[in-house]
Amino acid sequence: MLIGREREQERLGELLERARAGRSGAVVVRGEAGIGKTALLAGLAAQAEARGVRLVRGLGIESEAELPFSGLHLMLHPFAARFDALPGQQATALRSVFGLAEAPVHDRFLVGAATLTLLSELAEDGPLLCLVDDAQWLDRSSSDALFFAARRIVADPVAMVFAVRDTARPFLVPGIDELRLGGLDRARAADLVAACAPQLTVPLRERLLDEAGGNPLALIELAAAAGAEEGAGRLAGPLRVGGRVEDAFRAQLGELPEATRLLLLLVAADGTAGLPAILRAAEPFGAGAADLGPAESARLVVVSGDEVRFRHPLIRAVTYQDAPHHRRIAAHDALARVLTGGEHADRRAWHLAAAAVGPDEKVAAGLERVARRASHLGGTAAVADAYERAARLSTEREGRARRIVSAARAAYDAGQPGRATRLAVEAASLTREPGVAAEAAFVRAQVAYERDSPAADAALALEGATLVTGTDPERAVSMLTEAVWAARDAGAHDLVRRAVEQFGLVRLPPGSPVAPVARALEAYGRLVEGDADAAVPPMRELVDAALAGQVPDFVNRIIAGFMGMLVADDDAAVAVLEALAADVRGQGALGWLPYVLEPLAIARVLRGDFGAAEADLAEATSLASDIGMDMQVTALTCISVRLDAVAGDEARCRERAGDVLGHAAVHPTNTALASWGLGLLDLARGRSGAAVERLGAVCGGPARHDVLLRAVPDHVEAAVRGGRPDLAHAHLPVFEAWARRTGGPAATALLLRCHALLGEDAEAGEQYEAALSLSREARRGYDAARTRLVYGEWLRRRRRRTEARDQLSLAGDAFARLGAPRWAERARAELGVLGDRPVAEPRHADPLLRLTPQELQVVRLAAAGHSNREIGARLYLSPRTVAHHLYRAFPKIGVTRRAELARLDLSRPGGLSDG
C-alpha cells in the first residue's frame, strides 16, 4: 500500500473489481505535479497483473501534442491485428490514423467510436485495464477518442483510468468521475519522510514537513537531497512545491557531464524518437551511448532496449526548459536531420519549425503539408496547430492571412471557439483578399452562434456572403444559408429579409446543385412574411430534390428535412432525414448525427411517433453531451419537453423547460417548442386558461410561421374549452392559409378540427368526421385520438350518448397505446360523465412503452435482423452493451428469444395500430 493513499487505492480497486465482474467504469485521477498520480497507477497496474487483468498503457507526451493521434497510436498500435474485427468504417479510420491505410477520416469522432469497439473486442479475451498517465499532454485527437470511449462504454469488462496533472490551462473532462489527490496529512507525510530518510534530524524533518505541503514527490526528493547535504540551504525561501521539486531535479541535472545533459535534451525534445535516432543526432556533438550512464545512475532516466524515458515528467520539463535557447534550436535541428523518410515527415517538419529563428517559407510550406495530412485524418486540433505555426513562419502577408484563416477554421472544427475567433480576427486584419476575409467572417459567425446569439451569427454570415457574392456565388449561398437558418433560430425576421435580398444578387452557374437550396431559402423568407402561396412551391421543390438524391451535402439535406415539415409533408421529412442519418452513420460522420436527429425527432413528434422520437432524442442528447455540443443539447431538450407533455410527466416537463427557457431571448424558435410543450401539458390537465395564455404567446411569437404553426390547433382548442372562442380566431387565419396551400391530409385534418370546434352544429359533426378520415389516411394516430376526444365531448353535450361513448372509448384506448396518460384520463373522465365505470389502468398499454429509448432503438434494429455488432456500429455502442440492452428489454416486452421479436409490429408509432 502507498503511504497515505489507502482510500484512493480502495476506490481504484473497486473500479478494477467491477471490470472483473463485467461492468465498465472510468475515472480521472487529478492533482498537482508530484502528488502521487503515477504511483497510484503503478500500484493499480500491479494489482491488475496479480489478478489476471490485461493491461493497456497510454502516455501523454508534451513534445508529441501537435501530432494527431500520436498518443492513441502509442497505446493501441500493438493491437493492429484486431482491427479486422471492427466494423468497416471504424477499422478503416484506425488504419488511416495509424498510417496503415490511405483513406480520409470524415469525422474526428469516428476514431472514438473505433476505439470504443476495439476496447470491447480486446475485452472479449478477459477484463481490461487501460491506464493513461499525463493525459493532459495527449494530442487533442487522441484525448477526444479515448474520452469518447470512456463515456460510452457500459457493459464491457473494461476499466479506464486517466491521470491528469493540474496545469495553468484547465484540462476538463466532463462526464467522467474524478478522483482528486490532495497532500498527505502531516502524520502520513512524516511516515513517508521516515521511510525515505530516517537519518534526518528532527528540526530538519519538521521544516521539510512544513514546506512540502504533503506533496509526496517533494517529500521524497527533498528528503533525499536534505539527507545528502545535511539540509544546508536546501529548504530556504518560501518556494512553491512544484518549484522545490523542480529545483531538486535541476540540482541533479546540474551535476551531470555536459554530454549527458545534451543527450537528455535530445530525449526531452522528442520523446518517441528512440535511442538509435537520439544517438545519431548526438554524434555531431561528440556524445554517445556511454554518456547516458551518469543519468541512469542518478535515476533520472530509464533505458530499456531502444527506449529512453525520464523517471518523472518534471525531469523532462526541467531538462528542456532550462536549456539555453540556442541549445534547444541545435537539438531540434539535429533531430530533423536524422528523422528522414516519409513515416517521420510530420515530426521532422515540427522539429524544423522549432529550429527556425525567423520567417522561413520553406519550413512554413512543410507545416502546411503537415496540416493537410492531419486534415485527411480528421485531426482538426493538429490541423489548427500546424496552420498557425506555418502562418507565423510565413514570409508574405497574404500567405500568412490565408494560413491563419485555415487555422481558424480547423480550430472551430476542433471545438476551440475562442482560439478560432482570435485567429479569424487576425486573418481579417491582415488581408485584402475578399475570399479570406469572407471565410474569417464565416468562422466568427459560427462561433457567435453558441457564444453570443444566433442573431450575431446571422449578421456576420451576411457580412461574409456580401464579400463573395459576385466572385464565389456557391460559397455565398453557403454563408447565406447559415445566415437564414441562424436568423430563423433567433426569430430575427429583419435578418431573414436581408439574407433573402442578398440571395437575389447571387448569380449561380447553370445546373448548380445549390440552386434549389437558394430558392427554398428565399421562399422561407416569404413564409416568414406570411405569404404561404409564394413560399410553399419552392420549398416543396427542395424536398422533392432531396427525396430524389439531388441535394449535395449534409447541411442542405437537413434543411430539406425541415422544409418537409414546413410544407406539411412530415412523411417526406422523415424519409429525407432517415436517409441522411443512414448516410451519416455509413460515412462515420458522427459529429453530424445530433444535428440530423433533431429535426427527425420533431418530424416524428408531429406524426405522433413518440417512441421513435424519444429514442432519437436520447441518442442525439447522449452523443451531443459526449462530444461537447452544449447548445445542441439545449435544442434537443426543448423537443423533449414536448414529449414529456404528451407523456403527462409534469415534474420532468417543467424541470426540463426550466433548464431551457432561460435561452428564450436569444433562441426563441427552439425554446418555443418547450413553451408549446408546457401549453399542451396545461391543456391535457384541463387548465385551459393557462394553456390559452401560453399557446397564444407561442402562436404569436417570432417563430409563429415556422414549425410552430402546428400549435395553432392546440390554441384553438384551449380557447374554446376556456370559454374564449374570440381568442381562437387570433391566429387561425394564418394557419388556414398555410394548411390550404400545402394541401396535405394531416394539416387539412387539423384545420377541419379547428373549424368543427368553432362551427355551427349543422356543420361540426361532418367536419369532425372528415378530420378523422384524413387523419387515418395520413396515419396520424395521435391527431385522430385528439379529434375523437373533442368530437366525443361534442357528441356528449348533444346527448348522442352511444356515438359519444364510441369516440371517447377509441380515443382513450389510442392515448393509452401511445403513452399519453393525461389525455387518456380526460377521455375516461368524459366516459364517467356518461355513466361508464372509469377504468384505473389503460386496457391496451403497448409493451414497447416500457422500454427505455435506447432499449427501443436496439430492439427495433434487432427485430430488423441486425446483429449486435451491426447495431453497435450504428449506435456507437459496444456489441456487449447492445446485448446488455436486449437482456433488459426482453422481459419488459414478453419475449425470451431474439426470433420472437418478429411478431412485434414495430413499423408504426407505438408499435400497434391506431384503431
PDB file of N, CA, C and O in Angstrom, residues 858-895:
ATOM      1  N   VAL A 858     -32.517  -0.416 -29.861  1.00  0.00           N
ATOM      2  CA  VAL A 858     -31.828  -1.696 -30.021  1.00  0.00           C
ATOM      3  C   VAL A 858     -32.812  -2.781 -30.431  1.00  0.00           C
ATOM      4  O   VAL A 858     -32.529  -3.594 -31.323  1.00  0.00           O
ATOM      5  N   VAL A 859     -33.982  -2.806 -29.803  1.00  0.00           N
ATOM      6  CA  VAL A 859     -34.983  -3.825 -30.132  1.00  0.00           C
ATOM      7  C   VAL A 859     -35.434  -3.686 -31.584  1.00  0.00           C
ATOM      8  O   VAL A 859     -35.571  -4.689 -32.303  1.00  0.00           O
ATOM      9  N   ARG A 860     -35.663  -2.464 -32.030  1.00  0.00           N
ATOM     10  CA  ARG A 860     -36.103  -2.263 -33.413  1.00  0.00           C
ATOM     11  C   ARG A 860     -35.048  -2.739 -34.410  1.00  0.00           C
ATOM     12  O   ARG A 860     -35.371  -3.379 -35.415  1.00  0.00           O
ATOM     13  N   LEU A 861     -33.796  -2.452 -34.127  1.00  0.00           N
ATOM     14  CA  LEU A 861     -32.738  -2.892 -35.030  1.00  0.00           C
ATOM     15  C   LEU A 861     -32.560  -4.404 -34.973  1.00  0.00           C
ATOM     16  O   LEU A 861     -32.311  -5.046 -36.002  1.00  0.00           O
ATOM     17  N   ALA A 862     -32.684  -4.976 -33.791  1.00  0.00           N
ATOM     18  CA  ALA A 862     -32.574  -6.433 -33.668  1.00  0.00           C
ATOM     19  C   ALA A 862     -33.722  -7.121 -34.401  1.00  0.00           C
ATOM     20  O   ALA A 862     -33.527  -8.144 -35.074  1.00  0.00           O
ATOM     21  N   ALA A 863     -34.922  -6.548 -34.285  1.00  0.00           N
ATOM     22  CA  ALA A 863     -36.070  -7.129 -34.978  1.00  0.00           C
ATOM     23  C   ALA A 863     -35.913  -7.046 -36.488  1.00  0.00           C
ATOM     24  O   ALA A 863     -36.442  -7.895 -37.222  1.00  0.00           O
ATOM     25  N   ALA A 864     -35.170  -6.057 -36.958  1.00  0.00           N
ATOM     26  CA  ALA A 864     -34.922  -5.912 -38.399  1.00  0.00           C
ATOM     27  C   ALA A 864     -33.838  -6.860 -38.890  1.00  0.00           C
ATOM     28  O   ALA A 864     -33.514  -6.869 -40.086  1.00  0.00           O
ATOM     29  N   GLY A 865     -33.261  -7.651 -37.991  1.00  0.00           N
ATOM     30  CA  GLY A 865     -32.298  -8.664 -38.389  1.00  0.00           C
ATOM     31  C   GLY A 865     -30.845  -8.290 -38.227  1.00  0.00           C
ATOM     32  O   GLY A 865     -29.958  -9.040 -38.633  1.00  0.00           O
ATOM     33  N   HIS A 866     -30.550  -7.133 -37.603  1.00  0.00           N
ATOM     34  CA  HIS A 866     -29.171  -6.714 -37.424  1.00  0.00           C
ATOM     35  C   HIS A 866     -28.529  -7.459 -36.259  1.00  0.00           C
ATOM     36  O   HIS A 866     -29.166  -7.690 -35.221  1.00  0.00           O
ATOM     37  N   SER A 867     -27.267  -7.795 -36.407  1.00  0.00           N
ATOM     38  CA  SER A 867     -26.519  -8.437 -35.337  1.00  0.00           C
ATOM     39  C   SER A 867     -26.128  -7.407 -34.278  1.00  0.00           C
ATOM     40  O   SER A 867     -26.218  -6.197 -34.513  1.00  0.00           O
ATOM     41  N   ASN A 868     -25.700  -7.893 -33.129  1.00  0.00           N
ATOM     42  CA  ASN A 868     -25.260  -6.976 -32.072  1.00  0.00           C
ATOM     43  C   ASN A 868     -24.115  -6.093 -32.557  1.00  0.00           C
ATOM     44  O   ASN A 868     -24.049  -4.902 -32.218  1.00  0.00           O
ATOM     45  N   ARG A 869     -23.212  -6.665 -33.328  1.00  0.00           N
ATOM     46  CA  ARG A 869     -22.078  -5.889 -33.822  1.00  0.00           C
ATOM     47  C   ARG A 869     -22.557  -4.799 -34.788  1.00  0.00           C
ATOM     48  O   ARG A 869     -22.083  -3.656 -34.755  1.00  0.00           O
ATOM     49  N   GLU A 870     -23.524  -5.136 -35.651  1.00  0.00           N
ATOM     50  CA  GLU A 870     -24.055  -4.146 -36.590  1.00  0.00           C
ATOM     51  C   GLU A 870     -24.818  -3.045 -35.857  1.00  0.00           C
ATOM     52  O   GLU A 870     -24.704  -1.864 -36.193  1.00  0.00           O
ATOM     53  N   ILE A 871     -25.581  -3.440 -34.837  1.00  0.00           N
ATOM     54  CA  ILE A 871     -26.321  -2.438 -34.056  1.00  0.00           C
ATOM     55  C   ILE A 871     -25.347  -1.522 -33.332  1.00  0.00           C
ATOM     56  O   ILE A 871     -25.520  -0.302 -33.298  1.00  0.00           O
ATOM     57  N   GLY A 872     -24.303  -2.105 -32.762  1.00  0.00           N
ATOM     58  CA  GLY A 872     -23.300  -1.295 -32.076  1.00  0.00           C
ATOM     59  C   GLY A 872     -22.654  -0.290 -33.000  1.00  0.00           C
ATOM     60  O   GLY A 872     -22.418   0.864 -32.617  1.00  0.00           O
ATOM     61  N   ALA A 873     -22.367  -0.709 -34.241  1.00  0.00           N
ATOM     62  CA  ALA A 873     -21.746   0.206 -35.202  1.00  0.00           C
ATOM     63  C   ALA A 873     -22.692   1.346 -35.553  1.00  0.00           C
ATOM     64  O   ALA A 873     -22.264   2.490 -35.748  1.00  0.00           O
ATOM     65  N   ARG A 874     -23.992   1.092 -35.634  1.00  0.00           N
ATOM     66  CA  ARG A 874     -24.965   2.131 -35.982  1.00  0.00           C
ATOM     67  C   ARG A 874     -25.177   3.115 -34.834  1.00  0.00           C
ATOM     68  O   ARG A 874     -25.372   4.312 -35.055  1.00  0.00           O
ATOM     69  N   LEU A 875     -25.159   2.593 -33.605  1.00  0.00           N
ATOM     70  CA  LEU A 875     -25.485   3.430 -32.442  1.00  0.00           C
ATOM     71  C   LEU A 875     -24.248   3.872 -31.671  1.00  0.00           C
ATOM     72  O   LEU A 875     -24.379   4.523 -30.637  1.00  0.00           O
ATOM     73  N   TYR A 876     -23.061   3.496 -32.145  1.00  0.00           N
ATOM     74  CA  TYR A 876     -21.809   3.857 -31.491  1.00  0.00           C
ATOM     75  C   TYR A 876     -21.780   3.341 -30.044  1.00  0.00           C
ATOM     76  O   TYR A 876     -21.489   4.066 -29.094  1.00  0.00           O
ATOM     77  N   LEU A 877     -22.128   2.069 -29.943  1.00  0.00           N
ATOM     78  CA  LEU A 877     -22.064   1.341 -28.683  1.00  0.00           C
ATOM     79  C   LEU A 877     -21.234   0.089 -28.901  1.00  0.00           C
ATOM     80  O   LEU A 877     -21.052  -0.361 -30.030  1.00  0.00           O
ATOM     81  N   SER A 878     -20.752  -0.503 -27.819  1.00  0.00           N
ATOM     82  CA  SER A 878     -20.049  -1.773 -27.963  1.00  0.00           C
ATOM     83  C   SER A 878     -21.066  -2.894 -28.153  1.00  0.00           C
ATOM     84  O   SER A 878     -22.206  -2.796 -27.689  1.00  0.00           O
ATOM     85  N   PRO A 879     -20.708  -3.975 -28.842  1.00  0.00           N
ATOM     86  CA  PRO A 879     -21.635  -5.099 -29.011  1.00  0.00           C
ATOM     87  C   PRO A 879     -22.132  -5.654 -27.682  1.00  0.00           C
ATOM     88  O   PRO A 879     -23.289  -6.066 -27.563  1.00  0.00           O
ATOM     89  N   ARG A 880     -21.259  -5.657 -26.671  1.00  0.00           N
ATOM     90  CA  ARG A 880     -21.683  -6.180 -25.374  1.00  0.00           C
ATOM     91  C   ARG A 880     -22.729  -5.263 -24.734  1.00  0.00           C
ATOM     92  O   ARG A 880     -23.650  -5.736 -24.055  1.00  0.00           O
ATOM     93  N   THR A 881     -22.609  -3.960 -24.941  1.00  0.00           N
ATOM     94  CA  THR A 881     -23.620  -3.035 -24.433  1.00  0.00           C
ATOM     95  C   THR A 881     -24.950  -3.261 -25.131  1.00  0.00           C
ATOM     96  O   THR A 881     -26.010  -3.182 -24.506  1.00  0.00           O
ATOM     97  N   VAL A 882     -24.911  -3.545 -26.421  1.00  0.00           N
ATOM     98  CA  VAL A 882     -26.135  -3.877 -27.152  1.00  0.00           C
ATOM     99  C   VAL A 882     -26.789  -5.115 -26.534  1.00  0.00           C
ATOM    100  O   VAL A 882     -28.002  -5.145 -26.289  1.00  0.00           O
ATOM    101  N   ALA A 883     -25.993  -6.141 -26.272  1.00  0.00           N
ATOM    102  CA  ALA A 883     -26.527  -7.355 -25.651  1.00  0.00           C
ATOM    103  C   ALA A 883     -27.127  -7.053 -24.284  1.00  0.00           C
ATOM    104  O   ALA A 883     -28.171  -7.609 -23.903  1.00  0.00           O
ATOM    105  N   HIS A 884     -26.493  -6.166 -23.557  1.00  0.00           N
ATOM    106  CA  HIS A 884     -26.994  -5.763 -22.243  1.00  0.00           C
ATOM    107  C   HIS A 884     -28.388  -5.134 -22.372  1.00  0.00           C
ATOM    108  O   HIS A 884     -29.298  -5.446 -21.590  1.00  0.00           O
ATOM    109  N   HIS A 885     -28.566  -4.256 -23.358  1.00  0.00           N
ATOM    110  CA  HIS A 885     -29.873  -3.624 -23.547  1.00  0.00           C
ATOM    111  C   HIS A 885     -30.930  -4.646 -23.944  1.00  0.00           C
ATOM    112  O   HIS A 885     -32.077  -4.575 -23.481  1.00  0.00           O
ATOM    113  N   LEU A 886     -30.573  -5.587 -24.813  1.00  0.00           N
ATOM    114  CA  LEU A 886     -31.541  -6.626 -25.199  1.00  0.00           C
ATOM    115  C   LEU A 886     -31.924  -7.488 -24.001  1.00  0.00           C
ATOM    116  O   LEU A 886     -33.101  -7.849 -23.824  1.00  0.00           O
ATOM    117  N   TYR A 887     -30.946  -7.816 -23.174  1.00  0.00           N
ATOM    118  CA  TYR A 887     -31.206  -8.644 -21.985  1.00  0.00           C
ATOM    119  C   TYR A 887     -32.215  -7.954 -21.068  1.00  0.00           C
ATOM    120  O   TYR A 887     -33.094  -8.604 -20.486  1.00  0.00           O
ATOM    121  N   ARG A 888     -32.094  -6.631 -20.949  1.00  0.00           N
ATOM    122  CA  ARG A 888     -33.019  -5.885 -20.095  1.00  0.00           C
ATOM    123  C   ARG A 888     -34.372  -5.675 -20.764  1.00  0.00           C
ATOM    124  O   ARG A 888     -35.397  -5.551 -20.093  1.00  0.00           O
ATOM    125  N   ALA A 889     -34.389  -5.631 -22.105  1.00  0.00           N
ATOM    126  CA  ALA A 889     -35.629  -5.338 -22.826  1.00  0.00           C
ATOM    127  C   ALA A 889     -36.551  -6.545 -22.932  1.00  0.00           C
ATOM    128  O   ALA A 889     -37.777  -6.398 -22.864  1.00  0.00           O
ATOM    129  N   PHE A 890     -35.999  -7.721 -23.130  1.00  0.00           N
ATOM    130  CA  PHE A 890     -36.823  -8.897 -23.422  1.00  0.00           C
ATOM    131  C   PHE A 890     -37.923  -9.133 -22.383  1.00  0.00           C
ATOM    132  O   PHE A 890     -39.093  -9.327 -22.744  1.00  0.00           O
ATOM    133  N   PRO A 891     -37.627  -9.137 -21.088  1.00  0.00           N
ATOM    134  CA  PRO A 891     -38.712  -9.372 -20.116  1.00  0.00           C
ATOM    135  C   PRO A 891     -39.781  -8.290 -20.148  1.00  0.00           C
ATOM    136  O   PRO A 891     -40.954  -8.570 -19.874  1.00  0.00           O
ATOM    137  N   LYS A 892     -39.405  -7.064 -20.489  1.00  0.00           N
ATOM    138  CA  LYS A 892     -40.368  -5.966 -20.500  1.00  0.00           C
ATOM    139  C   LYS A 892     -41.408  -6.136 -21.594  1.00  0.00           C
ATOM    140  O   LYS A 892     -42.540  -5.654 -21.470  1.00  0.00           O
ATOM    141  N   ILE A 893     -41.018  -6.774 -22.709  1.00  0.00           N
ATOM    142  CA  ILE A 893     -41.939  -6.893 -23.844  1.00  0.00           C
ATOM    143  C   ILE A 893     -42.427  -8.321 -24.024  1.00  0.00           C
ATOM    144  O   ILE A 893     -43.085  -8.641 -25.016  1.00  0.00           O
ATOM    145  N   GLY A 894     -42.085  -9.193 -23.050  1.00  0.00           N
ATOM    146  CA  GLY A 894     -42.639 -10.538 -23.045  1.00  0.00           C
ATOM    147  C   GLY A 894     -42.054 -11.488 -24.062  1.00  0.00           C
ATOM    148  O   GLY A 894     -42.762 -12.369 -24.565  1.00  0.00           O
ATOM    149  N   VAL A 895     -40.784 -11.327 -24.390  1.00  0.00           N
ATOM    150  CA  VAL A 895     -40.141 -12.285 -25.294  1.00  0.00           C
ATOM    151  C   VAL A 895     -38.949 -12.896 -24.565  1.00  0.00           C
ATOM    152  O   VAL A 895     -38.400 -12.329 -23.621  1.00  0.00           O
TER     153      VAL A 895
END
